[in-house]
XYZ file of C-alpha atoms in Angstrom:
414
model
C -8.001 51.029 -57.762
C -9.224 52.515 -54.483
C -7.056 55.229 -53.059
C -5.267 54.509 -49.802
C -6.560 55.963 -46.577
C -3.500 57.502 -44.948
C -2.755 57.657 -41.257
C 0.150 59.490 -39.657
C 2.850 57.128 -38.418
C 2.368 58.219 -34.788
C -1.104 56.689 -34.638
C 0.277 53.326 -35.742
C 2.266 52.880 -32.519
C -0.573 51.108 -30.641
C 0.134 47.455 -29.755
C -0.490 45.511 -32.947
C -2.744 42.931 -31.309
C -5.014 45.754 -30.060
C -5.004 47.804 -33.249
C -8.176 47.311 -35.305
C -6.352 48.347 -38.463
C -3.684 45.665 -37.995
C -6.321 43.094 -37.102
C -8.197 43.844 -40.353
C -4.963 43.283 -42.238
C -4.369 40.067 -40.254
C -7.858 38.807 -41.070
C -7.226 39.511 -44.761
C -3.878 37.738 -44.598
C -5.389 34.708 -42.875
C -8.230 34.522 -45.406
C -5.696 34.633 -48.230
C -3.573 31.861 -46.666
C -6.604 29.613 -46.152
C -7.563 30.331 -49.754
C -4.084 29.208 -50.841
C -4.539 25.892 -49.014
C -7.958 25.303 -50.555
C -6.676 26.256 -54.006
C -3.791 23.752 -53.844
C -6.192 21.082 -52.586
C -8.480 21.728 -55.571
C -5.572 21.803 -58.018
C -4.128 18.549 -56.698
C -7.510 16.815 -56.809
C -8.263 18.012 -60.332
C -4.778 17.045 -61.525
C -5.083 13.564 -60.039
C -8.406 13.067 -61.823
C -7.185 14.269 -65.202
C -3.824 12.517 -65.551
C -1.273 10.098 -64.149
C 0.581 10.584 -60.874
C 3.553 12.037 -62.759
C 1.330 14.466 -64.653
C -0.342 15.520 -61.388
C 3.088 16.234 -59.916
C 3.937 18.272 -62.997
C 0.844 20.451 -62.547
C 1.695 21.114 -58.892
C 5.332 21.894 -59.650
C 4.881 24.079 -62.728
C 3.471 27.001 -60.747
C 6.798 27.380 -58.927
C 8.582 28.299 -62.175
C 7.021 31.740 -62.810
C 7.080 32.410 -59.065
C 10.874 31.957 -58.969
C 11.580 33.634 -62.339
C 9.409 36.699 -61.763
C 9.883 37.206 -58.011
C 12.527 39.909 -58.286
C 10.416 41.763 -60.822
C 7.533 41.579 -58.359
C 9.680 43.445 -55.853
C 10.248 46.230 -58.380
C 6.502 46.466 -58.972
C 5.797 46.678 -55.233
C 8.264 49.531 -54.769
C 7.145 51.376 -57.882
C 3.363 51.264 -57.373
C 3.145 50.824 -53.604
C 2.573 47.567 -51.700
C -1.030 48.255 -50.739
C -2.138 48.772 -54.313
C -0.196 45.710 -55.480
C -1.533 43.440 -52.703
C -5.140 44.484 -53.365
C -4.761 44.110 -57.111
C -3.056 40.717 -56.834
C -5.595 39.296 -54.399
C -8.440 40.572 -56.582
C -6.796 39.016 -59.637
C -6.441 35.676 -57.858
C -10.124 35.768 -56.907
C -11.235 36.466 -60.486
C -8.912 33.795 -61.935
C -10.018 31.068 -59.516
C -13.725 31.895 -59.729
C -13.434 31.862 -63.537
C -11.822 28.425 -63.311
C -14.693 27.223 -61.135
C -17.126 28.435 -63.792
C -15.202 26.720 -66.583
C -15.202 23.427 -64.689
C -19.003 23.529 -64.496
C -19.184 23.133 -68.298
C -16.018 21.147 -69.062
C -13.664 18.662 -67.452
C -10.412 19.450 -65.621
C -8.199 19.064 -68.702
C -4.502 18.795 -67.982
C -3.514 21.697 -70.262
C -6.078 23.936 -68.546
C -4.700 23.121 -65.103
C -1.147 23.812 -66.276
C -2.194 27.246 -67.594
C -3.953 27.974 -64.307
C -0.875 26.988 -62.257
C 1.390 29.173 -64.428
C -0.894 32.215 -64.172
C -1.413 31.746 -60.430
C 2.350 31.416 -59.888
C 2.972 34.611 -61.872
C 0.472 36.542 -59.723
C 2.092 35.112 -56.598
C 5.448 36.467 -57.754
C 3.953 39.969 -57.636
C 1.973 39.416 -54.443
C 4.634 38.006 -52.103
C 7.106 40.934 -52.140
C 4.235 43.404 -51.592
C 3.029 41.412 -48.562
C 6.427 41.850 -46.931
C 6.547 45.561 -47.685
C 3.120 46.338 -46.186
C 3.510 45.832 -42.367
C 5.807 48.870 -41.778
C 3.040 51.002 -43.270
C 0.292 49.730 -40.973
C 2.040 49.709 -37.602
C 4.957 51.310 -35.792
C 8.558 49.985 -36.053
C 8.435 48.699 -32.475
C 5.466 46.458 -33.318
C 6.954 44.664 -36.319
C 8.202 41.693 -34.289
C 4.695 41.283 -32.866
C 3.282 41.465 -36.394
C 5.657 38.671 -37.439
C 4.342 36.603 -34.541
C 0.760 37.302 -35.597
C 1.658 36.281 -39.160
C 3.025 33.023 -37.804
C -0.187 32.362 -35.908
C -2.156 33.066 -39.091
C -0.030 30.503 -40.942
C -0.738 27.911 -38.235
C -4.480 28.616 -38.482
C -4.335 28.247 -42.259
C -2.446 24.957 -41.968
C -5.021 23.577 -39.528
C -8.173 24.759 -41.318
C -7.223 25.011 -45.005
C -6.777 21.354 -45.895
C -9.897 20.105 -44.023
C -11.962 22.903 -45.580
C -10.679 21.987 -49.040
C -11.340 18.306 -48.435
C -14.876 19.045 -47.276
C -15.536 21.195 -50.348
C -14.255 18.421 -52.626
C -16.444 15.832 -50.881
C -19.614 17.944 -50.987
C -19.321 19.831 -54.256
C -16.423 18.504 -56.295
C -13.528 20.390 -57.841
C -15.542 23.332 -59.172
C -17.004 24.034 -55.719
C -13.565 23.837 -54.149
C -12.165 26.395 -56.582
C -15.199 28.576 -55.824
C -14.477 28.417 -52.096
C -10.838 29.455 -52.710
C -11.969 32.329 -54.940
C -14.440 33.494 -52.290
C -11.678 33.498 -49.660
C -9.460 35.632 -51.926
C -12.413 37.991 -52.505
C -12.953 38.295 -48.746
C -9.261 39.091 -48.312
C -9.524 41.807 -50.969
C -12.554 43.388 -49.310
C -10.751 43.529 -45.957
C -7.575 44.975 -47.500
C -9.506 47.865 -49.059
C -10.422 48.988 -45.512
C -6.828 48.853 -44.195
C -5.378 52.304 -43.524
C -1.700 52.916 -44.200
C 0.923 55.371 -42.999
C 2.989 57.315 -45.482
C 6.690 56.539 -45.102
C 9.672 58.547 -46.351
C 9.839 58.230 -50.122
C 6.243 57.047 -50.579
C 4.477 58.788 -53.409
C 7.687 59.965 -55.100
C 7.609 59.176 -58.834
C 10.095 56.568 -60.075
C 11.442 57.291 -63.526
C 14.208 54.689 -63.790
C 13.998 51.688 -66.094
C 12.678 48.635 -64.200
C 15.908 46.697 -64.787
C 17.898 49.557 -63.330
C 15.562 49.611 -60.328
C 16.221 45.908 -59.830
C 20.012 46.251 -59.999
C 19.815 49.274 -57.727
C 17.963 47.157 -55.167
C 20.550 44.373 -55.390
C 23.364 46.911 -54.930
C 21.548 48.324 -51.943
C 21.464 44.895 -50.277
C 25.091 44.141 -51.125
C 26.281 47.423 -49.598
C 24.119 47.226 -46.458
C 25.956 46.187 -43.305
C 23.009 44.280 -41.848
C 20.966 43.197 -44.863
C 23.883 41.634 -46.764
C 24.717 39.045 -44.056
C 21.024 38.693 -43.172
C 20.151 37.641 -46.737
C 23.001 35.114 -46.638
C 21.691 33.700 -43.367
C 18.204 33.370 -44.887
C 19.528 31.751 -48.092
C 21.902 29.252 -46.515
C 19.670 28.457 -43.542
C 16.609 27.817 -45.697
C 18.616 25.672 -48.119
C 19.664 23.359 -45.300
C 16.287 23.398 -43.567
C 13.721 23.043 -46.358
C 14.767 19.855 -48.133
C 15.380 17.561 -45.109
C 12.192 18.624 -43.348
C 9.848 18.674 -46.363
C 11.142 15.618 -48.186
C 13.187 13.726 -45.594
C 10.529 13.571 -42.889
C 8.226 11.376 -44.963
C 11.091 9.093 -45.907
C 12.357 9.021 -42.301
C 8.967 7.801 -41.024
C 8.899 5.155 -43.745
C 12.467 4.047 -43.045
C 11.846 3.680 -39.278
C 8.487 1.986 -39.723
C 6.578 4.753 -37.911
C 3.961 4.988 -40.642
C 1.696 7.896 -41.489
C 0.544 8.227 -37.857
C 4.110 8.663 -36.637
C 4.848 11.252 -39.278
C 1.633 13.032 -38.330
C 2.762 13.298 -34.690
C 6.114 14.765 -35.723
C 4.469 17.296 -38.039
C 2.003 18.219 -35.309
C 4.874 18.668 -32.849
C 6.698 20.910 -35.314
C 3.534 22.977 -35.773
C 3.094 23.256 -31.999
C 6.661 24.507 -31.600
C 6.291 27.035 -34.414
C 2.963 28.171 -32.976
C 4.564 28.665 -29.543
C 7.272 30.842 -31.079
C 4.670 32.936 -32.896
C 2.597 33.274 -29.731
C 5.667 34.329 -27.753
C 6.425 37.135 -30.206
C 2.765 38.150 -30.423
C 2.541 38.555 -26.628
C 6.005 39.874 -25.898
C 6.299 42.117 -28.943
C 10.061 42.464 -28.899
C 13.166 40.312 -28.491
C 16.219 42.072 -26.990
C 19.435 41.671 -29.001
C 17.470 40.233 -31.904
C 20.495 40.169 -34.202
C 22.287 37.800 -31.815
C 19.238 35.725 -30.886
C 18.589 35.045 -34.609
C 21.739 32.976 -35.383
C 21.723 31.387 -31.931
C 18.146 30.150 -32.382
C 19.042 28.904 -35.864
C 22.016 27.066 -34.378
C 19.747 25.487 -31.766
C 17.330 24.398 -34.488
C 20.279 22.869 -36.324
C 21.050 20.697 -33.281
C 17.432 19.555 -33.157
C 17.497 18.623 -36.855
C 20.588 16.501 -36.274
C 18.898 14.881 -33.270
C 15.827 14.062 -35.340
C 17.998 12.025 -37.706
C 18.848 9.539 -34.997
C 15.741 9.668 -32.779
C 15.019 6.026 -31.783
C 11.293 6.505 -31.261
C 8.349 8.593 -32.398
C 8.182 10.280 -28.978
C 11.764 11.531 -29.131
C 11.340 12.508 -32.766
C 8.276 14.553 -31.784
C 10.278 16.251 -29.008
C 12.930 17.164 -31.597
C 10.120 18.431 -33.839
C 8.894 20.769 -31.113
C 12.341 22.314 -30.721
C 12.804 22.586 -34.489
C 9.476 24.373 -34.835
C 10.110 26.645 -31.859
C 13.625 27.705 -32.836
C 13.052 27.806 -36.603
C 9.859 29.787 -36.040
C 11.705 32.279 -33.825
C 14.613 32.713 -36.234
C 12.276 33.069 -39.225
C 10.163 35.721 -37.501
C 13.291 37.632 -36.449
C 14.550 37.512 -40.059
C 11.314 39.120 -41.207
C 11.273 41.754 -38.467
C 14.929 42.725 -38.951
C 14.442 42.906 -42.708
C 11.513 45.301 -42.334
C 13.080 47.506 -39.672
C 16.512 47.904 -41.288
C 15.381 48.396 -44.904
C 14.647 51.867 -46.227
C 10.950 52.063 -47.228
C 11.740 52.694 -50.891
C 13.540 49.320 -51.126
C 11.232 47.118 -49.043
C 9.579 45.396 -51.992
C 12.844 44.505 -53.681
C 14.525 43.348 -50.467
C 11.485 41.212 -49.588
C 11.580 39.768 -53.110
C 15.185 38.617 -52.623
C 14.346 36.996 -49.283
C 11.230 35.332 -50.774
C 13.263 34.092 -53.752
C 15.601 32.282 -51.379
C 12.838 30.769 -49.259
C 10.220 29.962 -51.931
C 12.168 29.923 -55.186
C 15.640 28.475 -54.723
C 15.285 26.310 -51.605
C 12.726 23.901 -53.198
C 15.280 23.157 -55.921
C 17.050 21.045 -53.322
C 14.101 18.642 -52.990
C 15.076 16.315 -55.852
C 18.704 16.320 -54.720
C 17.674 15.483 -51.129
C 15.414 12.684 -52.354
C 18.176 11.184 -54.466
C 20.711 11.476 -51.624
C 18.351 9.732 -49.176
C 17.831 6.962 -51.699
C 21.608 6.491 -51.911
C 22.735 6.998 -48.279
C 19.623 6.971 -46.096
C 18.001 9.693 -44.045
C 20.627 10.020 -41.283
C 23.509 11.402 -43.393
C 21.166 13.730 -45.317
C 19.660 15.174 -42.108
C 23.175 15.704 -40.789
C 24.210 17.410 -44.033
C 21.156 19.663 -43.861
C 21.988 20.496 -40.240
C 25.531 21.354 -41.312
C 24.254 23.724 -43.987
C 21.928 25.376 -41.445
C 24.825 25.693 -39.016
C 26.828 27.442 -41.717
C 24.044 29.993 -42.059
C 24.053 30.537 -38.289
C 27.848 30.986 -38.260
C 27.559 33.585 -41.039
C 25.204 35.523 -38.793
C 27.475 35.183 -35.748
C 30.508 36.291 -37.805
C 28.832 39.583 -38.805
C 29.416 42.196 -36.113
C 26.737 44.500 -37.521
C 24.092 41.762 -37.644
C 24.946 40.540 -34.138
C 24.409 44.058 -32.809
C 21.191 44.694 -34.722
C 18.249 45.598 -32.508
C 14.530 45.829 -33.095
C 13.065 49.269 -32.330
C 11.594 49.650 -28.871
């Protein structure tokens, strides 16, 4: 593993969007996200060719199991070995795994069991990668730039959403499944090469040997969150807010368009509007760099997004639904970025991996468990009541944030 090139924290105080070191990291992050999109395109296409629709759904869902089960352990690994080393190792491992899969598919078919193994292994690597990604930004820029970094991350996600699926579709059309996996592997390799050149600052506690048992490290991290005046309510806001937001928007939107007769085109306009709103929030943070009274703005923006979700449930036309989508994207994007920035600025460096793992578990592990429940509820009562219920859950998360005096008063560093 290449050794880290260290920089003193003072040199990391340049504006993030003008810092070549941060921009290298951002390019690596974007390449990795686009690679994710291409990988899932290849996996879905291969699964559809090798089995029934139900079996294809199983292949796509099975990767979430190790991601959820191992996520907290991934946080321990990030804190024990350092996020830079873990991110580079995980991205390199993903590149090798996917390129190997591309090679296998050149000599054999996309057998269902092989795709299931791939999804399980990829999900396990993701469980290690995601907490380390969240622990890395405080080591590449100053505390006052972390909100801007969250905005830049949001812009990278929008770029990946726009380019990833078309790139994957083009690769499938021109070269088939093996070529598509090869493109994903090449993107992960490019991300790894860029990450090797990223310089990091040494934070307090970095480099100190950890001799505790991993399970004790994990429980120590959970106790740290529980006893923290800002992180404890912040994690509750993330958990409850995501639970109410994820299912209605990811499952309910498709069923809403079908129920109202708007068709795929109508749903596409709403999704595009949501993306535009989220992109605007990311751009705002990228340019502005700081939000005053961030701890208060966070639950208020979540509460505003809740109102837009409720409005979407009863929008009489695609135009009004798209307007609601813009506000949902804008306010949800702002609250999500502030959650990330506050997490990184209030957490002691030694705990960043474990705290990020808990937040990632709520957003990417537990929240998707509500998808089947939301689908069944919409089948029984329709989209309107389920959207309202989701908005109510989101509002509960916002009220938890407003009820916490310490979170309301939390500020991002200047």
